[in-house]
Coordinates of C-alpha atoms and ligand atoms in Angstrom, one line a residue:
X806 CA 5.7 13.2 -14.2
X807 CA 8.6 11.0 -14.4
X808 CA 8.4 7.3 -13.9
X809 CA 11.4 4.5 -13.8
X810 CA 10.6 2.1 -16.7
X811 CA 12.1 -1.3 -16.0
X812 CA 12.1 -2.1 -19.7
X813 CA 14.2 0.7 -20.9
X814 CA 16.1 1.0 -17.3
X815 CA 15.4 4.8 -17.3
X816 CA 13.2 7.5 -15.7
X817 CA 11.1 8.5 -18.6
X818 CA 8.4 11.2 -18.9
X819 CA 5.1 9.8 -18.4
X820 CA 2.8 10.3 -21.4
X821 CA -0.4 8.1 -21.2
X822 CA -1.9 6.7 -24.4
X823 CA -5.2 8.6 -24.0
X824 CA -4.8 12.3 -22.6
X825 CA -6.0 12.4 -18.9
X826 CA -6.5 8.7 -18.5
X827 CA -4.3 5.9 -17.3
X828 CA -4.9 2.0 -17.5
X829 CA -2.9 0.2 -15.0
X830 CA -2.5 -3.5 -14.1
X831 CA -1.1 -4.7 -11.1
X832 CA -0.6 -8.6 -10.4
X833 CA -2.5 -9.4 -7.8
X834 CA -2.2 -12.5 -4.9
X835 CA -2.3 -16.1 -5.4
X836 CA -4.8 -16.8 -2.8
X837 CA -3.4 -19.9 -0.8
X838 CA -2.8 -18.2 2.3
X839 CA -3.0 -15.1 4.3
X840 CA -0.6 -12.4 2.6
X841 CA 2.5 -11.3 4.5
X842 CA 4.0 -8.0 5.2
X843 CA 6.2 -8.2 2.2
X844 CA 3.3 -8.6 -0.1
X845 CA 1.5 -5.8 1.4
X846 CA 4.3 -3.7 0.7
X847 CA 3.9 -4.1 -2.9
X848 CA 0.3 -3.5 -2.9
X849 CA 0.8 -0.3 -0.6
X850 CA 3.3 1.1 -3.1
X851 CA 0.9 0.8 -5.9
X852 CA -1.8 2.5 -4.2
X853 CA 0.1 5.1 -3.5
X854 CA 1.1 5.4 -7.0
X855 CA -2.2 5.3 -8.1
X856 CA -3.3 7.9 -5.6
X857 CA -1.0 10.3 -6.8
X858 CA -1.8 9.7 -10.6
X859 CA -5.7 10.4 -9.3
X860 CA -4.4 13.6 -7.5
X861 CA -2.6 14.7 -10.4
X862 CA -6.0 14.8 -12.2
X863 CA -5.9 11.3 -14.2
X864 CA -8.8 9.3 -14.9
X865 CA -7.1 6.0 -13.7
X866 CA -8.6 2.6 -14.3
X867 CA -6.7 0.3 -11.8
X868 CA -7.0 -3.6 -12.5
X869 CA -5.7 -6.0 -10.1
X870 CA -6.6 -9.9 -10.4
X871 CA -6.9 -12.7 -8.0
X872 CA -5.2 -15.9 -9.1
X873 CA -7.5 -18.3 -7.7
X874 CA -6.4 -21.6 -9.4
X875 CA -2.7 -22.6 -8.9
X876 CA -0.6 -25.7 -7.8
X877 CA -0.4 -24.3 -4.3
X878 CA -3.9 -23.8 -3.9
X879 CA -4.6 -27.4 -5.1
X880 CA -1.9 -28.7 -2.6
X881 CA -3.3 -27.0 0.3
X882 CA -6.8 -28.2 -0.3
X883 CA -5.7 -31.6 -0.6
X884 CA -3.8 -31.2 2.7
X885 CA -6.9 -29.9 4.4
X886 CA -9.5 -32.3 2.7
X887 CA -11.4 -29.4 1.0
X888 CA -11.8 -28.3 -2.5
X889 CA -9.5 -25.6 -4.4
X890 CA -12.5 -23.4 -4.6
X891 CA -13.0 -23.4 -0.8
X892 CA -9.5 -22.9 -0.3
X893 CA -9.4 -19.8 -2.8
X894 CA -12.6 -18.2 -1.6
X895 CA -11.4 -18.1 2.2
X896 CA -8.2 -16.3 1.1
X897 CA -9.4 -13.9 -1.4
X898 CA -11.8 -12.5 1.1
X899 CA -9.0 -12.5 3.7
X900 CA -7.0 -10.5 1.2
X901 CA -9.8 -8.2 0.5
X902 CA -10.4 -7.6 4.2
X903 CA -6.7 -7.1 4.7
X904 CA -6.2 -4.5 1.9
X905 CA -9.3 -2.6 3.4
X906 CA -7.4 -2.7 6.7
X907 CA -4.6 -1.1 5.3
X908 CA -6.3 1.6 3.4
X909 CA -5.5 0.3 -0.1
X910 CA -8.3 1.4 -2.5
X911 CA -10.2 -1.5 -4.2
X912 CA -9.3 -1.7 -7.7
X913 CA -11.7 -0.6 -10.3
X914 CA -12.1 -4.1 -11.8
X915 CA -10.9 -7.2 -9.8
X916 CA -10.9 -10.2 -12.2
X917 CA -11.1 -13.6 -10.9
X918 CA -8.7 -16.1 -13.0
X919 CA -11.5 -18.8 -12.7
X920 CA -14.0 -16.6 -14.2
X921 CA -12.1 -15.4 -17.1
X922 CA -11.0 -18.9 -18.5
X923 CA -12.7 -18.3 -21.9
X924 CA -10.5 -15.2 -22.8
X925 CA -7.4 -17.3 -21.6
X926 CA -8.6 -20.1 -24.0
X927 CA -9.0 -17.7 -26.8
X928 CA -5.4 -16.2 -26.2
X929 CA -3.8 -19.5 -26.4
X930 CA -5.8 -20.6 -29.7
X931 CA -4.4 -17.6 -31.3
X932 CA -0.8 -18.3 -30.3
X933 CA -1.2 -21.8 -31.6
X934 CA -2.6 -20.3 -34.8
X935 CA 0.3 -18.1 -34.9
X936 CA 3.0 -20.7 -34.4
X937 CA 3.9 -19.3 -30.8
X938 CA 2.5 -22.2 -29.1
X939 CA 2.2 -26.0 -29.5
X940 CA 0.3 -28.8 -27.8
X941 CA 1.8 -31.8 -26.1
X942 CA 0.0 -34.5 -24.4
X943 CA -2.9 -32.1 -23.3
X944 CA -0.6 -29.3 -22.0
X945 CA 0.2 -26.2 -24.1
X946 CA 3.7 -24.6 -24.3
X947 CA 4.9 -21.2 -25.5
X948 CA 7.9 -21.6 -27.9
X949 CA 10.3 -18.8 -26.9
X950 CA 12.6 -19.4 -30.1
X951 CA 9.5 -17.9 -32.0
X952 CA 10.0 -14.6 -30.0
X953 CA 13.3 -13.0 -30.8
X954 CA 12.9 -10.3 -28.2
X955 CA 12.4 -12.8 -25.2
X956 CA 14.5 -11.3 -22.5
X957 CA 14.0 -7.6 -23.1
X958 CA 12.5 -7.0 -19.5
X959 CA 15.1 -8.5 -17.4
X960 CA 17.9 -7.5 -19.5
X961 CA 19.3 -11.0 -20.3
X962 CA 19.7 -13.1 -23.5
X963 CA 18.2 -16.3 -23.8
X964 CA 21.7 -18.0 -23.2
X965 CA 22.0 -15.7 -19.8
X966 CA 18.5 -16.9 -18.8
X967 CA 19.2 -20.4 -19.3
X968 CA 22.5 -20.6 -17.4
X969 CA 21.0 -18.5 -14.6
X970 CA 18.1 -20.8 -13.9
X971 CA 17.6 -24.3 -13.2
X972 CA 15.0 -26.2 -15.3
X973 CA 13.7 -29.5 -15.0
X974 CA 14.3 -31.6 -18.0
X975 CA 10.8 -31.9 -19.6
X976 CA 10.7 -34.2 -22.6
X977 CA 7.3 -32.4 -23.7
X978 CA 9.1 -29.2 -24.0
X979 CA 10.8 -28.2 -27.2
X980 CA 13.2 -25.7 -25.5
X981 CA 13.9 -25.4 -21.6
X982 CA 12.7 -21.9 -21.3
X983 CA 9.5 -22.8 -22.8
X984 CA 6.6 -22.5 -20.5
X985 CA 3.0 -23.8 -19.8
X986 CA 0.2 -21.8 -21.2
X987 CA -2.5 -24.7 -20.4
X988 CA -1.8 -27.6 -18.1
X989 CA -3.8 -30.8 -18.5
X990 CA -5.4 -31.9 -15.3
X991 CA -4.3 -34.6 -13.2
X992 CA -7.0 -36.7 -11.4
X993 CA -8.6 -35.0 -8.6
X994 CA -7.5 -31.5 -9.7
X995 CA -10.0 -28.7 -10.9
X996 CA -10.4 -28.5 -14.7
X997 CA -12.0 -26.7 -17.5
X998 CA -13.2 -28.3 -21.0
X999 CA -11.1 -26.9 -23.7
X1000 CA -10.0 -27.6 -27.3
X1001 CA -7.0 -29.7 -25.8
X1002 CA -8.9 -31.5 -23.2
X1003 CA -9.6 -31.2 -19.5
X1004 CA -7.2 -28.6 -18.1
X1005 CA -6.4 -25.3 -16.2
X1006 CA -4.5 -22.3 -17.4
X1007 CA -0.9 -21.6 -16.5
X1008 CA -0.2 -18.4 -14.2
X1009 CA 1.4 -16.0 -16.8
X1010 CA -1.4 -16.4 -19.4
X1011 CA -4.1 -15.1 -16.8
X1012 CA -2.4 -11.8 -16.4
X1013 CA -1.9 -11.4 -20.3
X1014 CA -5.5 -12.3 -21.1
X1015 CA -7.2 -10.2 -18.3
X1016 CA -5.3 -7.2 -18.7
X1017 CA -5.9 -6.8 -22.4
X1018 CA -9.5 -7.8 -21.5
X1019 CA -10.2 -4.8 -19.2
X1020 CA -7.4 -2.4 -20.4
X1021 CA -6.9 -3.2 -24.0
X1022 CA -3.5 -3.5 -25.5
X1023 CA -1.3 -1.5 -25.1
X1024 CA -2.2 -0.2 -22.0
X1025 CA 0.0 2.4 -19.7
X1026 CA 1.4 1.0 -16.6
X1027 CA 2.2 -2.8 -15.6
X1028 CA 3.4 -3.1 -11.9
X1029 CA 4.2 -5.9 -9.3
X1030 CA 7.3 -6.7 -7.2
X1031 CA 10.4 -6.9 -8.6
X1032 CA 10.7 -11.0 -8.0
X1033 CA 8.0 -10.9 -11.1
X1034 CA 10.4 -9.6 -13.6
X1035 CA 11.5 -13.0 -14.4
X1036 CA 9.8 -15.2 -15.5
X1037 CA 6.6 -13.9 -15.1
X1038 CA 6.5 -10.5 -16.7
X1039 CA 9.0 -11.6 -19.2
X1040 CA 6.3 -14.2 -20.4
X1041 CA 3.5 -12.0 -20.2
X1042 CA 5.4 -9.7 -22.8
X1043 CA 6.2 -12.6 -25.0
X1044 CA 2.4 -14.1 -24.9
X1045 CA 0.7 -10.7 -25.3
X1046 CA 3.1 -9.3 -28.2
X1047 CA 2.8 -12.6 -30.0
X1048 CA -0.9 -12.9 -29.8
X1049 CA -1.7 -9.4 -31.2
X1050 CA 1.7 -7.9 -32.7
X1051 CA 1.3 -4.6 -30.7
X1052 CA 3.2 -3.7 -27.5
X1053 CA 2.0 -5.0 -24.3
X1054 CA 2.4 -2.2 -22.2
X1055 CA 4.2 1.1 -22.2
X1056 CA 5.7 1.4 -18.6
X1057 CA 6.8 -1.2 -16.1
X1058 CA 7.1 -0.7 -12.9
X1059 CA 8.5 -2.9 -10.0
X1060 CA 8.4 -2.5 -6.3
X1061 CA 11.7 -3.5 -4.1
X1062 CA 11.5 -6.5 -1.8
X1063 CA 10.5 -6.2 1.8
X1064 CA 13.5 -7.6 3.9
X1065 CA 13.6 -9.3 7.2
X1066 CA 17.3 -9.8 8.7
X1067 CA 18.4 -8.9 5.3
X1068 CA 16.7 -11.6 3.4
X1069 CA 13.4 -11.2 1.1
X1070 CA 10.5 -12.2 3.3
X1071 CA 8.8 -15.1 1.5
X1072 CA 6.8 -18.0 2.4
X1073 CA 9.4 -20.3 0.9
X1074 CA 12.2 -19.0 3.4
X1075 CA 9.7 -19.3 6.2
X1076 CA 10.6 -15.9 7.7
X1077 CA 7.4 -14.2 7.1
X1078 CA 4.8 -12.3 9.4
X1079 CA 1.3 -12.5 8.2
X1080 CA -0.1 -9.1 7.6
X1081 CA -3.1 -9.7 9.9
X1082 CA -0.9 -10.9 13.1
X1083 CA 1.1 -7.4 12.7
X1084 CA -2.1 -5.7 12.3
X1085 CA -3.6 -7.2 15.3
X1086 CA -1.5 -4.8 17.5
X1087 CA -0.7 -1.9 15.5
X1088 CA -2.3 0.9 13.7
X1089 CA -2.2 0.4 9.8
X1090 CA -1.4 3.9 9.3
X1091 CA 1.9 3.4 11.1
X1092 CA 2.7 0.4 9.0
X1093 CA 2.1 2.4 5.7
X1094 CA 4.1 5.2 7.1
X1095 CA 7.2 3.0 7.7
X1096 CA 6.8 1.6 4.2
X1097 CA 6.5 5.3 2.6
X1098 CA 10.0 5.9 4.4
X1099 CA 11.7 4.0 1.8
X1100 CA 11.4 4.7 -2.0
X1101 CA 9.1 2.0 -3.7
X1102 CA 11.9 0.8 -5.8
X1103 CA 14.4 0.3 -3.1
X1104 CA 14.7 -2.9 -0.8
X1105 CA 13.3 -2.1 2.5
X1106 CA 14.2 -3.2 5.8
X1107 CA 11.6 -4.5 8.3
X1108 CA 11.9 -4.7 12.1
X1109 CA 10.7 -4.2 15.2
X1110 CA 13.0 -1.2 16.0
X1111 CA 12.0 0.6 12.6
X1112 CA 8.6 0.0 13.3
X1113 CA 8.8 1.7 16.8
X1114 CA 10.7 4.7 15.4
X1115 CA 8.0 5.1 12.4
X1116 CA 5.3 5.1 15.5
X1117 CA 7.0 7.8 17.2
X1118 CA 7.6 10.0 13.8
X1119 CA 3.9 9.4 13.2
X1120 CA 2.9 10.4 16.7
X1121 CA 5.0 13.8 16.1
X1122 CA 2.7 14.7 13.3
X1123 CA -0.6 13.4 15.1
X1124 CA 0.6 15.5 18.1
X1125 CA 1.3 18.7 16.2
X1126 CA -2.3 18.5 14.8
X1127 CA -3.9 17.9 18.2
X1128 CA -1.7 21.0 19.4
X1129 CA -2.9 23.2 16.7
X1130 CA -6.5 22.3 17.5
X1131 CA -6.0 23.1 21.2
X1132 CA -4.2 26.4 20.6
X1133 CA -7.0 27.4 18.2
X1134 CA -9.7 26.6 20.6
X1135 CA -7.8 28.7 23.3
X1136 CA -6.6 31.4 21.0
X1137 CA -6.5 35.0 22.6
X1138 CA -8.6 36.7 19.7
X1139 CA -8.0 40.1 20.9
X1140 CA -4.2 39.8 21.4
X1141 CA -1.7 41.6 18.9
X1142 CA -1.1 39.5 15.7
X1143 CA 2.5 38.8 14.7
X1144 CA 2.4 39.4 10.6
X1145 CA 5.7 38.7 10.1
X1146 CA 5.3 35.1 11.6
X1147 CA 2.3 34.5 9.7
X1148 CA 3.9 35.4 6.6
X1149 CA 6.7 32.9 7.4
X1150 CA 4.3 30.1 8.0
X1151 CA 2.3 30.7 5.2
X1152 CA 5.4 30.8 2.8
X1153 CA 6.6 27.5 4.4
X1154 CA 3.4 25.6 4.0
X1155 CA 3.1 26.9 0.2
X1156 CA 6.9 25.8 -0.3
X1157 CA 6.3 22.4 1.4
X1158 CA 3.3 21.4 -0.6
X1159 CA 4.9 22.5 -3.9
X1160 CA 8.2 20.3 -3.1
X1161 CA 5.8 17.4 -1.9
X1162 CA 4.3 17.4 -5.4
X1163 CA 7.6 17.8 -7.2
X1164 CA 8.9 14.8 -5.5
X1165 CA 6.2 12.9 -6.0
X1166 CA 6.3 13.6 -9.8
X1167 CA 9.9 12.6 -9.6
X1168 CA 9.2 8.5 -9.6
X1169 CA 7.1 8.7 -6.5
X1170 CA 9.7 9.5 -4.0
X1171 CA 7.5 9.2 -1.0
X1172 CA 10.5 9.5 1.4
X1173 CA 11.5 13.0 0.2
X1174 CA 7.7 13.8 0.1
X1175 CA 7.3 12.8 3.6
X1176 CA 10.2 15.0 4.5
X1177 CA 8.2 18.0 3.3
X1178 CA 5.4 17.2 5.6
X1179 CA 7.8 17.3 8.4
X1180 CA 9.0 20.8 7.5
X1181 CA 5.5 22.0 7.5
X1182 CA 5.1 20.4 11.0
X1183 CA 8.5 22.1 12.2
X1184 CA 7.1 25.5 11.2
X1185 CA 3.8 25.3 12.4
X1186 CA 5.1 24.0 15.9
X1187 CA 7.2 27.2 16.1
X1188 CA 4.4 29.2 15.0
X1189 CA 2.1 28.2 17.8
X1190 CA 4.8 27.7 20.5
X1191 CA 3.7 30.7 22.3
X1192 CA 0.0 30.6 21.6
X1193 CA -2.1 32.0 19.3
X1194 CA -3.1 35.7 19.1
X1195 CA -5.9 37.0 16.7
X1196 CA -8.1 35.9 14.1
X1197 CA -5.3 35.9 11.5
X1198 CA -3.0 33.9 13.5
X1199 CA -5.8 31.2 13.9
X1200 CA -6.2 31.0 10.2
X1201 CA -2.7 30.5 9.4
X1202 CA -2.1 27.7 11.8
X1203 CA -5.5 26.2 10.7
X1204 CA -4.3 26.4 7.1
X1205 CA -1.1 24.6 8.2
X1206 CA -3.4 21.9 9.8
X1207 CA -5.3 21.3 6.7
X1208 CA -2.2 21.1 4.6
X1209 CA -0.8 18.3 6.8
X1210 CA -4.1 16.4 6.9
X1211 CA -4.3 16.7 3.1
X1212 CA -0.8 15.6 2.3
X1213 CA -0.9 12.7 4.6
X1214 CA -4.5 11.8 3.0
X1215 CA -2.7 11.6 -0.7
X1216 CA -0.6 9.0 0.8
X1217 CA -3.7 7.3 2.1
X1218 CA -3.2 8.1 5.5
X1219 CA -6.2 9.5 7.0
X1220 CA -5.3 11.9 9.8
X1221 CA -8.8 13.3 10.3
X1222 CA -9.5 11.7 13.5
X1223 CA -6.4 13.2 15.1
X1224 CA -8.3 16.3 15.0
X1225 CA -10.4 15.2 17.6
X1226 CA -8.3 15.8 20.6
X1227 CA -10.2 13.4 22.8
X1228 CA -9.9 10.2 20.4
X1229 CA -8.9 7.3 22.5
X1230 CA -9.7 8.9 26.0
X1231 CA -10.9 6.4 28.2
X1232 CA -14.9 6.8 29.2
X1233 CA -13.9 6.5 33.0
X1234 CA -13.0 10.3 32.6
X1235 CA -16.9 10.9 32.4
X1236 CA -17.5 9.2 35.6
X1237 CA -14.5 11.0 37.3
X1238 CA -15.7 14.3 36.2
X1239 CA -19.0 13.4 37.9
X1240 CA -17.3 12.5 41.1
X1241 CA -14.9 15.3 41.5
X1242 CA -16.8 18.2 39.6
X1243 CA -20.4 17.2 39.7
X1244 CA -20.2 17.3 35.8
X1245 CA -23.2 15.4 34.1
X1246 CA -22.8 15.4 30.4
X1247 CA -21.0 13.1 28.1
X1248 CA -18.6 15.7 26.3
X1249 CA -15.0 14.6 27.1
X1250 CA -13.4 17.9 26.5
X1251 CA -15.9 19.5 28.8
X1252 CA -15.6 16.9 31.4
X1253 CA -11.8 17.5 31.3
X1254 CA -12.1 21.1 31.6
X1255 CA -14.6 20.5 34.6
X1256 CA -11.9 18.3 36.4
X1257 CA -9.1 20.9 35.6
X1258 CA -11.1 23.9 37.0
X1259 CA -12.1 22.0 39.9
X1260 CA -8.3 21.2 40.6
X1261 CA -7.6 24.8 40.0
X1262 CA -10.0 25.8 42.6
X1263 CA -8.8 23.5 45.1
X1264 CA -5.1 24.6 44.7
X1265 CA -6.3 28.3 45.2
X1266 CA -7.9 27.2 48.4
X1267 CA -4.8 25.7 49.3
X1268 CA -6.7 22.3 49.6
X1269 CA -3.9 20.1 48.4
X1270 CA -5.6 16.9 49.6
X1271 CA -8.4 17.6 46.8
X1272 CA -5.8 18.8 44.5
X1273 CA -3.5 15.7 45.0
X1274 CA -6.2 13.3 44.9
X1275 CA -7.6 14.9 41.3
X1276 CA -3.9 14.8 39.8
X1277 CA -3.6 11.1 40.9
X1278 CA -7.1 10.0 39.8
X1279 CA -6.2 11.4 36.6
X1280 CA -2.7 9.8 36.3
X1281 CA -4.2 6.4 37.2
X1282 CA -6.3 6.8 34.1
X1283 CA -3.3 7.9 31.8
X1284 CA -3.7 11.6 32.1
X1285 CA -1.3 14.4 32.8
X1286 CA -2.1 17.9 33.4
X1287 CA 0.1 20.3 31.1
X1288 CA 0.4 24.0 32.4
X1289 CA 0.7 26.3 29.2
X1290 CA 0.7 30.0 28.6
X1291 CA -3.1 29.9 27.8
X1292 CA -4.2 27.7 30.7
X1293 CA -4.0 24.2 31.8
X1294 CA -5.0 21.4 29.7
X1295 CA -5.1 17.3 29.9
X1296 CA -3.0 15.1 27.6
X1297 CA -3.5 11.8 27.4
X1298 CA -0.7 9.5 27.1
X1299 CA -2.6 5.9 27.1
Ligands
LIG1718 P1 2.7 -13.7 -4.9 O1 1.2 -14.1 -4.3 O2 3.5 -14.5 -4.3 O3 2.5 -13.9 -6.3 O4 2.9 -12.2 -4.4 C1 2.1 -11.2 -4.6 C2 2.9 -9.9 -4.7 O5 3.7 -9.4 -3.7 C3 3.6 -9.8 -6.0 O6 3.5 -8.5 -6.5 C4 5.1 -10.0 -5.2 O7 6.1 -9.4 -6.2 C5 5.0 -9.4 -4.2 N1 5.9 -9.8 -3.0 C6 6.3 -11.1 -2.4 N2 7.3 -11.0 -1.8 C7 7.6 -9.9 -1.5 C8 8.5 -9.2 -0.4 N3 9.0 -9.7 0.4 N4 8.4 -7.7 -0.6 C9 7.7 -7.2 -1.6 N5 6.7 -7.6 -2.3 C10 6.8 -9.0 -2.4
LIG1719 ZN1 0.7 -11.2 -13.3

């Protein structure tokens, strides 16, 4: 497996520290608002990466924090006349629900910053004792001069970093790039007691302390959006490597930004769409599907048009699964089997699965891997086009079906419900079946079949009035009757 490492700017062979195990840390959200679709992209990317590691046989420990103390949370609490803890609780719960809605696996460990303060104070004490940090009026700063490798992750020298960023002149700092490990509490702010008086941790120290506490140091993979490379991750490296004199983490992975009208979606630019609002009118699987179409490191354009196109492509896969099920159910088991066609399909499925894995092993190329799903879809569509004959053809079609469901499942997209042809059919079909065909049960498929055979009967008897009334009743509910080689079937278009 190959992983692009931001630290070395190369794709490298992935070798975990302990054979068969992976320790992975992904920076979690600062919980002062609902997350937007851009944030969601980064979390989905690392979920797909994690799933591929698991599917490749690794035992993955996935740690992802919640930053529940921060200036933005305190500001929001003050605006709303609530405590910071109340604001943080509301949005951390909303975040957990949003991740669940998106099909993101919960982390193995989800540390909350406010519950890990002792570990952070410990890290800061060590840094002061080692001469890498200094106290100034209740604040504590990291002294970047004491870490000559500062800048190695972003690939910039200290001089470049200084000229590329605007810094407020702060008389408490020895150097403009020095950053806060601990902030003295202002009146009305949440605080913890510590050797330097009342205060709270800086953002960067949280991730250094929590990752080392739960994964040890070094650990295998650290992830986040590319906007976190500087200063957040650069500072995490400085703190952690100065604290314990060993490498912090071996592979740094960064996800590209989600863009809207060519600009990064962000709260500060006010061009964001909240994930919860987008998912109110959209199958979350379609959003994941859209995200998979772009490599995780590339910027990704988000637009209504791209979302609609993704919905269409997604529906192509779903529709193929439903068609396979229908053909399997209506196969002519006594007809002659096309051995050559079976062999061709088997080869196409096996090749698709192999290439899928190879693409995912190559730095998680989801876009190309998704292309392999479509190649299986194309092959099986051709295979079932004129119906299924004999048990062997049924078996081959089912194997293709299962491969598609499996590969989509590895992306975290559950297609199992697509196997139920009647998922989403309106209940009024049952009442209609009772009216026109005297059907009494509650099985949608049987109700549909009863209606169709009633229509066929009417047509045979040249009772056009009844036949037309059935067709019109069906189409009013969103159904069409498709006539196929194996007989008529209902299709539902919503
Ligand atoms: P934050 O709560 O701002 O720290 O962001 C949480 C995660 O979302 C971080 O990993 C960010 O890198 C990521 N993120 C923020 N904006 C975007 C965006 N427009 N596209 C992709 N990821 C983003
Ligand atoms: Zn972090």
